[in-house]
PDB file of C-alpha atoms and ligand atoms in Angstrom:
ATOM      1  CA  MET A  79      -0.195   0.029   0.394  1.00 80.00           C
ATOM      2  CA  ILE A  80       2.632   2.712   0.956  1.00 97.00           C
ATOM      3  CA  LEU A  81       6.408   2.669   1.014  1.00 98.00           C
ATOM      4  CA  LEU A  82       8.369   4.905   3.177  1.00 98.00           C
ATOM      5  CA  THR A  83      12.049   5.128   3.612  1.00 98.00           C
ATOM      6  CA  PHE A  84      14.801   6.926   5.466  1.00 99.00           C
ATOM      7  CA  GLU A  85      18.074   8.473   4.345  1.00 98.00           C
ATOM      8  CA  GLY A  86      21.034   9.849   5.938  1.00 98.00           C
ATOM      9  CA  ILE A  87      24.668   9.277   6.621  1.00 96.00           C
ATOM     10  CA  ASP A  88      25.804   6.610   9.465  1.00 94.00           C
ATOM     11  CA  GLY A  89      24.683   8.122  13.160  1.00 95.00           C
ATOM     12  CA  SER A  90      22.286  10.719  11.609  1.00 97.00           C
ATOM     13  CA  GLY A  91      19.216   9.481  13.187  1.00 98.00           C
ATOM     14  CA  LYS A  92      17.333   7.831  11.075  1.00 98.00           C
ATOM     15  CA  SER A  93      16.801   3.738  11.971  1.00 98.00           C
ATOM     16  CA  THR A  94      15.805   4.909  15.464  1.00 98.00           C
ATOM     17  CA  GLN A  95      13.017   7.469  13.323  1.00 98.00           C
ATOM     18  CA  ALA A  96      12.600   3.722  11.509  1.00 98.00           C
ATOM     19  CA  GLN A  97      11.530   1.354  14.609  1.00 98.00           C
ATOM     20  CA  LEU A  98       9.680   4.324  16.125  1.00 98.00           C
ATOM     21  CA  LEU A  99       7.519   4.618  13.272  1.00 98.00           C
ATOM     22  CA  ASN A 100       7.100   0.762  12.514  1.00 98.00           C
ATOM     23  CA  GLU A 101       6.227   0.793  16.499  1.00 98.00           C
ATOM     24  CA  ARG A 102       3.123   3.465  16.580  1.00 98.00           C
ATOM     25  CA  LEU A 103       1.678   2.505  12.822  1.00 98.00           C
ATOM     26  CA  GLN A 104       1.869  -1.165  14.837  1.00 98.00           C
ATOM     27  CA  GLU A 105      -0.054   0.491  17.868  1.00 98.00           C
ATOM     28  CA  GLU A 106      -2.437   1.951  15.765  1.00 96.00           C
ATOM     29  CA  GLY A 107      -3.439  -0.978  14.192  1.00 97.00           C
ATOM     30  CA  HIS A 108      -1.757  -0.975  10.549  1.00 97.00           C
ATOM     31  CA  GLU A 109       0.251  -3.922   9.173  1.00 97.00           C
ATOM     32  CA  THR A 110       3.806  -3.333   8.512  1.00 98.00           C
ATOM     33  CA  LEU A 111       7.072  -4.282   7.572  1.00 98.00           C
ATOM     34  CA  LEU A 112      10.433  -3.786   8.696  1.00 98.00           C
ATOM     35  CA  VAL A 113      13.924  -4.021   6.776  1.00 98.00           C
ATOM     36  CA  ARG A 114      16.856  -2.234   6.196  1.00 97.00           C
ATOM     37  CA  GLU A 115      19.214  -1.975   3.719  1.00 98.00           C
ATOM     38  CA  PRO A 116      21.889  -4.381   2.705  1.00 98.00           C
ATOM     39  CA  GLY A 117      19.452  -6.612   4.011  1.00 98.00           C
ATOM     40  CA  GLY A 118      16.033  -8.323   5.064  1.00 98.00           C
ATOM     41  CA  THR A 119      16.611 -11.815   2.723  1.00 98.00           C
ATOM     42  CA  GLU A 120      19.123 -14.087   3.410  1.00 98.00           C
ATOM     43  CA  LEU A 121      20.636 -13.174  -0.389  1.00 98.00           C
ATOM     44  CA  SER A 122      20.784  -9.787   1.292  1.00 98.00           C
ATOM     45  CA  GLU A 123      22.019 -10.578   4.527  1.00 98.00           C
ATOM     46  CA  ARG A 124      24.510 -12.374   2.862  1.00 98.00           C
ATOM     47  CA  VAL A 125      25.749  -9.717   0.501  1.00 98.00           C
ATOM     48  CA  ARG A 126      25.755  -7.115   3.228  1.00 97.00           C
ATOM     49  CA  SER A 127      28.199  -9.027   5.346  1.00 96.00           C
ATOM     50  CA  LEU A 128      30.795  -8.686   2.394  1.00 96.00           C
ATOM     51  CA  LEU A 129      29.968  -5.535   2.058  1.00 96.00           C
ATOM     52  CA  LEU A 130      30.769  -4.062   5.070  1.00 94.00           C
ATOM     53  CA  GLU A 131      33.737  -6.404   6.213  1.00 94.00           C
ATOM     54  CA  PRO A 132      36.514  -3.581   7.162  1.00 90.00           C
ATOM     55  CA  ALA A 133      39.096  -5.735   5.179  1.00 90.00           C
ATOM     56  CA  LEU A 134      37.906  -6.737   2.017  1.00 94.00           C
ATOM     57  CA  ASN A 135      39.388  -5.007  -1.297  1.00 95.00           C
ATOM     58  CA  VAL A 136      35.914  -4.275  -3.223  1.00 96.00           C
ATOM     59  CA  HIS A 137      36.216  -2.363  -6.636  1.00 97.00           C
ATOM     60  CA  PRO A 138      32.987   1.183  -6.710  1.00 96.00           C
ATOM     61  CA  MET A 139      31.678  -0.463  -9.754  1.00 97.00           C
ATOM     62  CA  ALA A 140      31.284  -3.501  -7.805  1.00 98.00           C
ATOM     63  CA  GLU A 141      29.919  -2.225  -4.311  1.00 97.00           C
ATOM     64  CA  LEU A 142      27.666  -0.249  -6.683  1.00 98.00           C
ATOM     65  CA  LEU A 143      26.534  -3.569  -8.343  1.00 98.00           C
ATOM     66  CA  LEU A 144      26.406  -5.761  -4.905  1.00 98.00           C
ATOM     67  CA  PHE A 145      24.210  -2.980  -3.854  1.00 98.00           C
ATOM     68  CA  SER A 146      22.158  -3.021  -6.300  1.00 98.00           C
ATOM     69  CA  ALA A 147      21.646  -7.322  -6.154  1.00 98.00           C
ATOM     70  CA  ALA A 148      20.363  -7.273  -2.373  1.00 98.00           C
ATOM     71  CA  ARG A 149      18.041  -4.088  -3.121  1.00 98.00           C
ATOM     72  CA  THR A 150      16.746  -6.373  -6.457  1.00 98.00           C
ATOM     73  CA  GLN A 151      16.027  -9.395  -4.292  1.00 98.00           C
ATOM     74  CA  LEU A 152      14.539  -7.625  -1.219  1.00 98.00           C
ATOM     75  CA  VAL A 153      12.166  -5.840  -3.253  1.00 98.00           C
ATOM     76  CA  ALA A 154      11.274  -8.986  -5.607  1.00 98.00           C
ATOM     77  CA  GLU A 155      11.069 -11.969  -2.280  1.00 98.00           C
ATOM     78  CA  ARG A 156       9.467  -9.322   0.554  1.00 98.00           C
ATOM     79  CA  ILE A 157       8.870  -5.599  -0.451  1.00 98.00           C
ATOM     80  CA  ARG A 158       6.398  -6.172  -3.267  1.00 98.00           C
ATOM     81  CA  PRO A 159       4.524  -9.000  -1.564  1.00 98.00           C
ATOM     82  CA  ALA A 160       4.295  -7.248   1.469  1.00 98.00           C
ATOM     83  CA  LEU A 161       2.255  -3.825  -0.203  1.00 98.00           C
ATOM     84  CA  GLU A 162       0.191  -6.357  -2.416  1.00 97.00           C
ATOM     85  CA  THR A 163      -1.414  -7.883   1.267  1.00 97.00           C
ATOM     86  CA  GLY A 164      -1.638  -4.064   1.893  1.00 96.00           C
ATOM     87  CA  ARG A 165       1.046  -3.987   4.200  1.00 98.00           C
ATOM     88  CA  ILE A 166       2.485  -0.447   4.991  1.00 98.00           C
ATOM     89  CA  VAL A 167       6.323  -0.944   4.182  1.00 98.00           C
ATOM     90  CA  ILE A 168       9.014   1.364   5.898  1.00 98.00           C
ATOM     91  CA  CYS A 169      12.375   0.490   4.802  1.00 98.00           C
ATOM     92  CA  ASP A 170      15.871   1.669   6.433  1.00 98.00           C
ATOM     93  CA  ARG A 171      17.644   3.005   3.590  1.00 98.00           C
ATOM     94  CA  PHE A 172      16.534   2.519  -0.253  1.00 98.00           C
ATOM     95  CA  TYR A 173      18.337   3.691  -4.003  1.00 98.00           C
ATOM     96  CA  ASP A 174      18.984   7.373  -2.894  1.00 98.00           C
ATOM     97  CA  SER A 175      22.400   5.876  -0.188  1.00 98.00           C
ATOM     98  CA  THR A 176      23.038   3.757  -3.578  1.00 98.00           C
ATOM     99  CA  THR A 177      22.949   7.616  -5.994  1.00 98.00           C
ATOM    100  CA  ALA A 178      24.704   8.959  -2.767  1.00 97.00           C
ATOM    101  CA  TYR A 179      27.596   7.254  -1.209  1.00 97.00           C
ATOM    102  CA  GLN A 180      28.463   5.407  -4.495  1.00 97.00           C
ATOM    103  CA  GLY A 181      26.930   7.942  -7.118  1.00 97.00           C
ATOM    104  CA  ALA A 182      28.589  10.716  -5.139  1.00 97.00           C
ATOM    105  CA  GLY A 183      30.933   9.022  -2.977  1.00 96.00           C
ATOM    106  CA  ARG A 184      32.646   7.061  -4.336  1.00 96.00           C
ATOM    107  CA  ASP A 185      31.971   8.687  -7.880  1.00 96.00           C
ATOM    108  CA  VAL A 186      31.194   6.224  -9.581  1.00 96.00           C
ATOM    109  CA  ALA A 187      28.171   6.946 -12.112  1.00 93.00           C
ATOM    110  CA  ASP A 188      26.583   9.801 -12.308  1.00 90.00           C
ATOM    111  CA  PRO A 189      23.127  10.855 -11.540  1.00 89.00           C
ATOM    112  CA  GLU A 190      20.993  10.125 -14.615  1.00 92.00           C
ATOM    113  CA  TRP A 191      22.914   6.573 -15.530  1.00 96.00           C
ATOM    114  CA  LEU A 192      21.487   6.204 -11.767  1.00 97.00           C
ATOM    115  CA  GLN A 193      18.077   7.119 -11.766  1.00 95.00           C
ATOM    116  CA  SER A 194      16.928   4.117 -14.760  1.00 96.00           C
ATOM    117  CA  PHE A 195      19.774   2.179 -13.607  1.00 98.00           C
ATOM    118  CA  HIS A 196      17.520   2.505 -10.332  1.00 98.00           C
ATOM    119  CA  ARG A 197      14.037   2.074 -11.938  1.00 97.00           C
ATOM    120  CA  ARG A 198      15.733  -1.614 -13.545  1.00 98.00           C
ATOM    121  CA  VAL A 199      16.539  -2.630  -9.847  1.00 98.00           C
ATOM    122  CA  THR A 200      13.897  -1.822  -7.923  1.00 98.00           C
ATOM    123  CA  GLU A 201      10.938  -2.869 -11.119  1.00 94.00           C
ATOM    124  CA  GLY A 202      10.097   0.660 -11.132  1.00 96.00           C
ATOM    125  CA  LEU A 203       8.980   0.677  -7.346  1.00 98.00           C
ATOM    126  CA  VAL A 204       9.198   4.983  -5.725  1.00 98.00           C
ATOM    127  CA  PRO A 205       9.183   5.383  -2.436  1.00 98.00           C
ATOM    128  CA  ASP A 206       6.063   7.486  -1.225  1.00 98.00           C
ATOM    129  CA  ARG A 207       7.735   9.500   1.273  1.00 98.00           C
ATOM    130  CA  THR A 208      10.974   9.205   2.039  1.00 98.00           C
ATOM    131  CA  TYR A 209      12.522  10.968   5.061  1.00 98.00           C
ATOM    132  CA  LEU A 210      16.080  12.055   5.448  1.00 98.00           C
ATOM    133  CA  VAL A 211      17.867  12.760   8.542  1.00 98.00           C
ATOM    134  CA  GLU A 212      19.671  15.917   8.009  1.00 98.00           C
ATOM    135  CA  VAL A 213      22.999  16.018  10.794  1.00 97.00           C
ATOM    136  CA  ASP A 214      26.512  17.475  10.600  1.00 93.00           C
ATOM    137  CA  PRO A 215      29.094  14.691   9.649  1.00 91.00           C
ATOM    138  CA  GLU A 216      30.568  15.972  13.527  1.00 91.00           C
ATOM    139  CA  THR A 217      27.417  14.945  15.328  1.00 94.00           C
ATOM    140  CA  ALA A 218      26.780  11.682  13.245  1.00 93.00           C
ATOM    141  CA  ARG A 219      30.058  10.751  14.145  1.00 90.00           C
ATOM    142  CA  ALA A 220      30.465  11.353  17.758  1.00 93.00           C
ATOM    143  CA  ARG A 221      26.529   9.148  17.961  1.00 94.00           C
ATOM    144  CA  ARG A 222      27.977   6.315  16.475  1.00 91.00           C
ATOM    145  CA  GLU A 223      31.229   7.162  18.505  1.00 90.00           C
ATOM    146  CA  GLU A 224      28.655   7.131  22.171  1.00 91.00           C
ATOM    147  CA  ASP A 225      27.653   3.696  20.685  1.00 89.00           C
ATOM    148  CA  GLY A 226      30.477   2.358  20.680  1.00 84.00           C
ATOM    149  CA  ASP A 227      30.386   1.593  17.288  1.00 81.00           C
ATOM    150  CA  GLU A 228      33.170   0.124  15.912  1.00 79.00           C
ATOM    151  CA  GLY A 229      32.615   1.413  12.200  1.00 83.00           C
ATOM    152  CA  ASP A 230      31.950  -1.094   9.316  1.00 87.00           C
ATOM    153  CA  ARG A 231      33.550  -0.846   5.772  1.00 86.00           C
ATOM    154  CA  MET A 232      32.740   1.745   4.570  1.00 85.00           C
ATOM    155  CA  GLU A 233      32.633   3.626   8.091  1.00 84.00           C
ATOM    156  CA  ALA A 234      36.025   4.022   7.597  1.00 84.00           C
ATOM    157  CA  GLU A 235      35.617   7.014   4.820  1.00 86.00           C
ATOM    158  CA  ASP A 236      37.016  10.332   5.715  1.00 87.00           C
ATOM    159  CA  GLN A 237      34.768  13.428   6.147  1.00 87.00           C
ATOM    160  CA  HIS A 238      35.307  14.191   2.932  1.00 91.00           C
ATOM    161  CA  PHE A 239      33.716  11.486   1.603  1.00 94.00           C
ATOM    162  CA  TYR A 240      30.515  12.053   4.249  1.00 93.00           C
ATOM    163  CA  ASP A 241      30.468  15.396   2.979  1.00 94.00           C
ATOM    164  CA  ARG A 242      29.926  14.716  -0.496  1.00 95.00           C
ATOM    165  CA  VAL A 243      27.312  11.836  -0.031  1.00 96.00           C
ATOM    166  CA  ALA A 244      25.400  14.717   2.623  1.00 96.00           C
ATOM    167  CA  ALA A 245      26.127  17.460  -0.388  1.00 96.00           C
ATOM    168  CA  SER A 246      23.707  14.294  -2.655  1.00 97.00           C
ATOM    169  CA  TYR A 247      21.134  14.038  -0.594  1.00 98.00           C
ATOM    170  CA  ALA A 248      20.223  17.788  -0.441  1.00 98.00           C
ATOM    171  CA  ALA A 249      20.502  17.832  -4.017  1.00 97.00           C
ATOM    172  CA  LEU A 250      18.298  14.625  -4.205  1.00 97.00           C
ATOM    173  CA  ALA A 251      16.026  16.791  -2.131  1.00 98.00           C
ATOM    174  CA  GLU A 252      15.564  19.648  -4.068  1.00 98.00           C
ATOM    175  CA  GLU A 253      15.543  17.713  -7.301  1.00 97.00           C
ATOM    176  CA  HIS A 254      12.619  16.030  -5.440  1.00 97.00           C
ATOM    177  CA  PRO A 255      10.693  18.400  -3.022  1.00 98.00           C
ATOM    178  CA  ASP A 256       7.138  15.605  -3.412  1.00 97.00           C
ATOM    179  CA  ARG A 257       8.258  12.653  -2.306  1.00 98.00           C
ATOM    180  CA  ILE A 258      11.878  13.449  -0.072  1.00 98.00           C
ATOM    181  CA  LEU A 259      11.611  15.437   3.089  1.00 98.00           C
ATOM    182  CA  ARG A 260      14.150  17.005   4.403  1.00 98.00           C
ATOM    183  CA  LEU A 261      14.392  16.901   8.565  1.00 98.00           C
ATOM    184  CA  ASP A 262      16.452  18.566  11.358  1.00 98.00           C
ATOM    185  CA  GLY A 263      18.493  15.438  12.704  1.00 98.00           C
ATOM    186  CA  HIS A 264      20.045  18.003  15.146  1.00 98.00           C
ATOM    187  CA  ARG A 265      16.052  17.851  17.179  1.00 98.00           C
ATOM    188  CA  SER A 266      15.144  15.827  19.717  1.00 98.00           C
ATOM    189  CA  ILE A 267      14.247  12.045  18.650  1.00 98.00           C
ATOM    190  CA  GLU A 268      10.427  12.878  19.817  1.00 98.00           C
ATOM    191  CA  ALA A 269       9.876  16.307  18.112  1.00 98.00           C
ATOM    192  CA  LEU A 270      11.417  14.406  14.679  1.00 98.00           C
ATOM    193  CA  HIS A 271       8.853  11.462  15.278  1.00 98.00           C
ATOM    194  CA  GLY A 272       6.090  13.723  16.132  1.00 98.00           C
ATOM    195  CA  THR A 273       6.987  15.937  12.580  1.00 98.00           C
ATOM    196  CA  ILE A 274       7.161  12.530  10.624  1.00 98.00           C
ATOM    197  CA  TRP A 275       4.323  11.122  12.207  1.00 98.00           C
ATOM    198  CA  SER A 276       1.974  13.872  11.795  1.00 98.00           C
ATOM    199  CA  ASP A 277       3.571  13.572   7.924  1.00 98.00           C
ATOM    200  CA  VAL A 278       2.144   9.676   7.647  1.00 98.00           C
ATOM    201  CA  GLU A 279      -1.046  10.676   8.783  1.00 97.00           C
ATOM    202  CA  ALA A 280      -1.512  12.852   6.449  1.00 97.00           C
ATOM    203  CA  LEU A 281       0.115  10.386   3.591  1.00 97.00           C
ATOM    204  CA  LEU A 282      -2.629   7.724   4.556  1.00 95.00           C
ATOM    205  CA  GLY A 283      -5.355   9.890   4.406  1.00 92.00           C
ATOM    206  CA  GLU A 284      -4.725  10.525   0.502  1.00 85.00           C
ATOM    207  CA  ASN A 285      -3.992   7.069   0.469  1.00 76.00           C
ATOM    208  CA  ARG A 286      -7.039   5.515   1.883  1.00 67.00           C
ATOM    209  CA  GLY A 287      -8.564   2.991  -1.241  1.00 53.00           C
ATOM    210  CA  THR A 288      -5.711   3.656  -3.702  1.00 47.00           C
ATOM    211  CA  PRO A 289      -2.862   1.428  -3.440  1.00 45.00           C
ATOM    212  CA  PHE A 290       0.962   2.016  -5.751  1.00 46.00           C
ATOM    213  CA  ALA A 291      -0.244   5.096  -6.121  1.00 41.00           C
ATOM    214  CA  ASP A 292       3.408   6.060  -7.073  1.00 45.00           C
ATOM    215  CA  ALA A 293       4.455   2.856  -7.826  1.00 43.00           C
ATOM    216  CA  GLY A 294       6.323   2.986 -11.075  1.00 43.00           C
ATOM    217  CA  SER A 295       6.091   6.865 -11.591  1.00 46.00           C
ATOM    218  CA  SER A 296       8.723   8.617 -13.731  1.00 47.00           C
ATOM    219  CA  ASP A 297       9.797  10.882  -9.765  1.00 52.00           C
ATOM    220  CA  LEU A 298      12.884   8.397  -8.994  1.00 55.00           C
TER     221      LEU A 298
HETATM  222  P1  ADP B 189      21.312   5.516  11.913  1.00 85.57           P
HETATM  223  O1  ADP B 189      21.030   4.882  11.966  1.00 85.57           O
HETATM  224  O2  ADP B 189      21.250   7.162  11.070  1.00 85.57           O
HETATM  225  O3  ADP B 189      22.805   5.266  12.036  1.00 85.57           O
HETATM  226  P2  ADP B 189      21.037   5.794  14.788  1.00 85.57           P
HETATM  227  O4  ADP B 189      19.245   6.038  14.285  1.00 85.57           O
HETATM  228  O5  ADP B 189      21.132   4.076  15.059  1.00 85.57           O
HETATM  229  O6  ADP B 189      21.476   6.221  13.811  1.00 85.57           O
HETATM  230  O7  ADP B 189      21.278   6.523  15.981  1.00 85.57           O
HETATM  231  C1  ADP B 189      22.425   6.602  16.274  1.00 85.57           C
HETATM  232  C2  ADP B 189      23.001   7.156  17.495  1.00 85.57           C
HETATM  233  O8  ADP B 189      22.329   7.976  17.778  1.00 85.57           O
HETATM  234  C3  ADP B 189      21.705   5.845  18.454  1.00 85.57           C
HETATM  235  O9  ADP B 189      22.314   6.035  19.868  1.00 85.57           O
HETATM  236  C4  ADP B 189      20.798   7.247  18.603  1.00 85.57           C
HETATM  237  O10 ADP B 189      19.798   6.476  19.860  1.00 85.57           O
HETATM  238  C5  ADP B 189      21.027   8.223  18.645  1.00 85.57           C
HETATM  239  N1  ADP B 189      20.159   9.369  17.989  1.00 85.57           N
HETATM  240  C6  ADP B 189      19.176   8.949  17.107  1.00 85.57           C
HETATM  241  N2  ADP B 189      18.199   9.982  17.340  1.00 85.57           N
HETATM  242  C7  ADP B 189      19.078  11.335  18.585  1.00 85.57           C
HETATM  243  C8  ADP B 189      18.328  12.652  18.103  1.00 85.57           C
HETATM  244  N3  ADP B 189      17.355  12.693  17.496  1.00 85.57           N
HETATM  245  N4  ADP B 189      19.158  12.635  18.850  1.00 85.57           N
HETATM  246  C9  ADP B 189      20.506  12.876  19.759  1.00 85.57           C
HETATM  247  N5  ADP B 189      21.416  11.661  18.943  1.00 85.57           N
HETATM  248  C10 ADP B 189      20.654  10.632  18.774  1.00 85.57           C
HETATM  249  P1  TYD B 190      24.638  -0.141   8.512  1.00 85.57           P
HETATM  250  O1  TYD B 190      25.286  -0.621   9.849  1.00 85.57           O
HETATM  251  O2  TYD B 190      23.043  -0.259   8.259  1.00 85.57           O
HETATM  252  O3  TYD B 190      24.564   1.883   8.281  1.00 85.57           O
HETATM  253  P2  TYD B 190      23.631   2.563   9.371  1.00 85.57           P
HETATM  254  O4  TYD B 190      22.821   2.568  10.555  1.00 85.57           O
HETATM  255  O5  TYD B 190      23.779   4.063   8.926  1.00 85.57           O
HETATM  256  O6  TYD B 190      22.270   2.256   7.603  1.00 85.57           O
HETATM  257  O7  TYD B 190      25.639   0.311   7.160  1.00 85.57           O
HETATM  258  C1  TYD B 190      25.102   0.243   5.525  1.00 85.57           C
HETATM  259  C2  TYD B 190      26.023   1.135   5.252  1.00 85.57           C
HETATM  260  O8  TYD B 190      25.906   0.510   3.452  1.00 85.57           O
HETATM  261  C3  TYD B 190      25.924   2.094   4.950  1.00 85.57           C
HETATM  262  O9  TYD B 190      27.720   3.039   5.416  1.00 85.57           O
HETATM  263  C4  TYD B 190      26.043   3.270   4.403  1.00 85.57           C
HETATM  264  C5  TYD B 190      26.199   2.106   3.202  1.00 85.57           C
HETATM  265  N1  TYD B 190      25.448   1.772   2.638  1.00 85.57           N
HETATM  266  C6  TYD B 190      26.107   2.353   0.868  1.00 85.57           C
HETATM  267  O10 TYD B 190      27.175   2.720   0.445  1.00 85.57           O
HETATM  268  N2  TYD B 190      25.018   2.239  -0.309  1.00 85.57           N
HETATM  269  C7  TYD B 190      24.212   2.120  -0.247  1.00 85.57           C
HETATM  270  O11 TYD B 190      23.057   1.611  -1.184  1.00 85.57           O
HETATM  271  C8  TYD B 190      23.247   0.949   0.966  1.00 85.57           C
HETATM  272  C9  TYD B 190      22.063   0.896   1.485  1.00 85.57           C
HETATM  273  C10 TYD B 190      24.129   1.127   1.629  1.00 85.57           C
END
């Protein structure tokens, strides 16, 4: 019925918000599916371990293809079937992560090429709303350190990499203002959840009775 995705740099607080939203929707009696990327299926979780292994040498194009392979499997095996049975699907990261991290962070492909590539990878599935949680890279790093996060292969990247990723997210939000909602991630967890919840309530009102409202649209 509805696909909601969360995006942001590592440590921005998006998983916290994805989980809170999932709990709130369930409390209100909705059937949901919460998945993370890369992951969510056996193949995708195995690809995830390869991608995040600290010492593995991964060519940037191989990285792009592996993240995308994990996504294709997740969409086919879990997301589409859940949407078809009327669930609200929440995805912690989706193809905007690939545009930001591989496209801009690694400079492996330009946004136009990626746009049509993502369409093939997801068979045209487009989120109804994407919540972009924005924090400065220093805050994000401090949050990860506070968590005792030892750091995976992606998190070993320097500040410049994260600056490029954050700038790419901001550019995506400018390009897709109807889909991507920018949120100031420096606000409190509760305040952010409040803003997201109001938006979701409005979306649920609009989408009542119109499943797949945006699937296949060209607003990638
Ligand atoms: P991400 O999924 O973006 O990597 P998480 O949701 O796992 O980030 O949050 C990283 C850490 O920051 C966690 O310890 C979480 O409790 C904390 N955190 C999340 N949101 C906020 C916030 N708005 N303000 C302060 N700390 C936060
Ligand atoms: P994860 O531990 O799930 O990070 P987070 O809690 O921040 O979501 O690790 C996922 C990592 O993979 C994260 O550094 C972002 C990166 N990533 C990409 O580079 N490209 C992608 O397409 C996706 C989905 C994730």
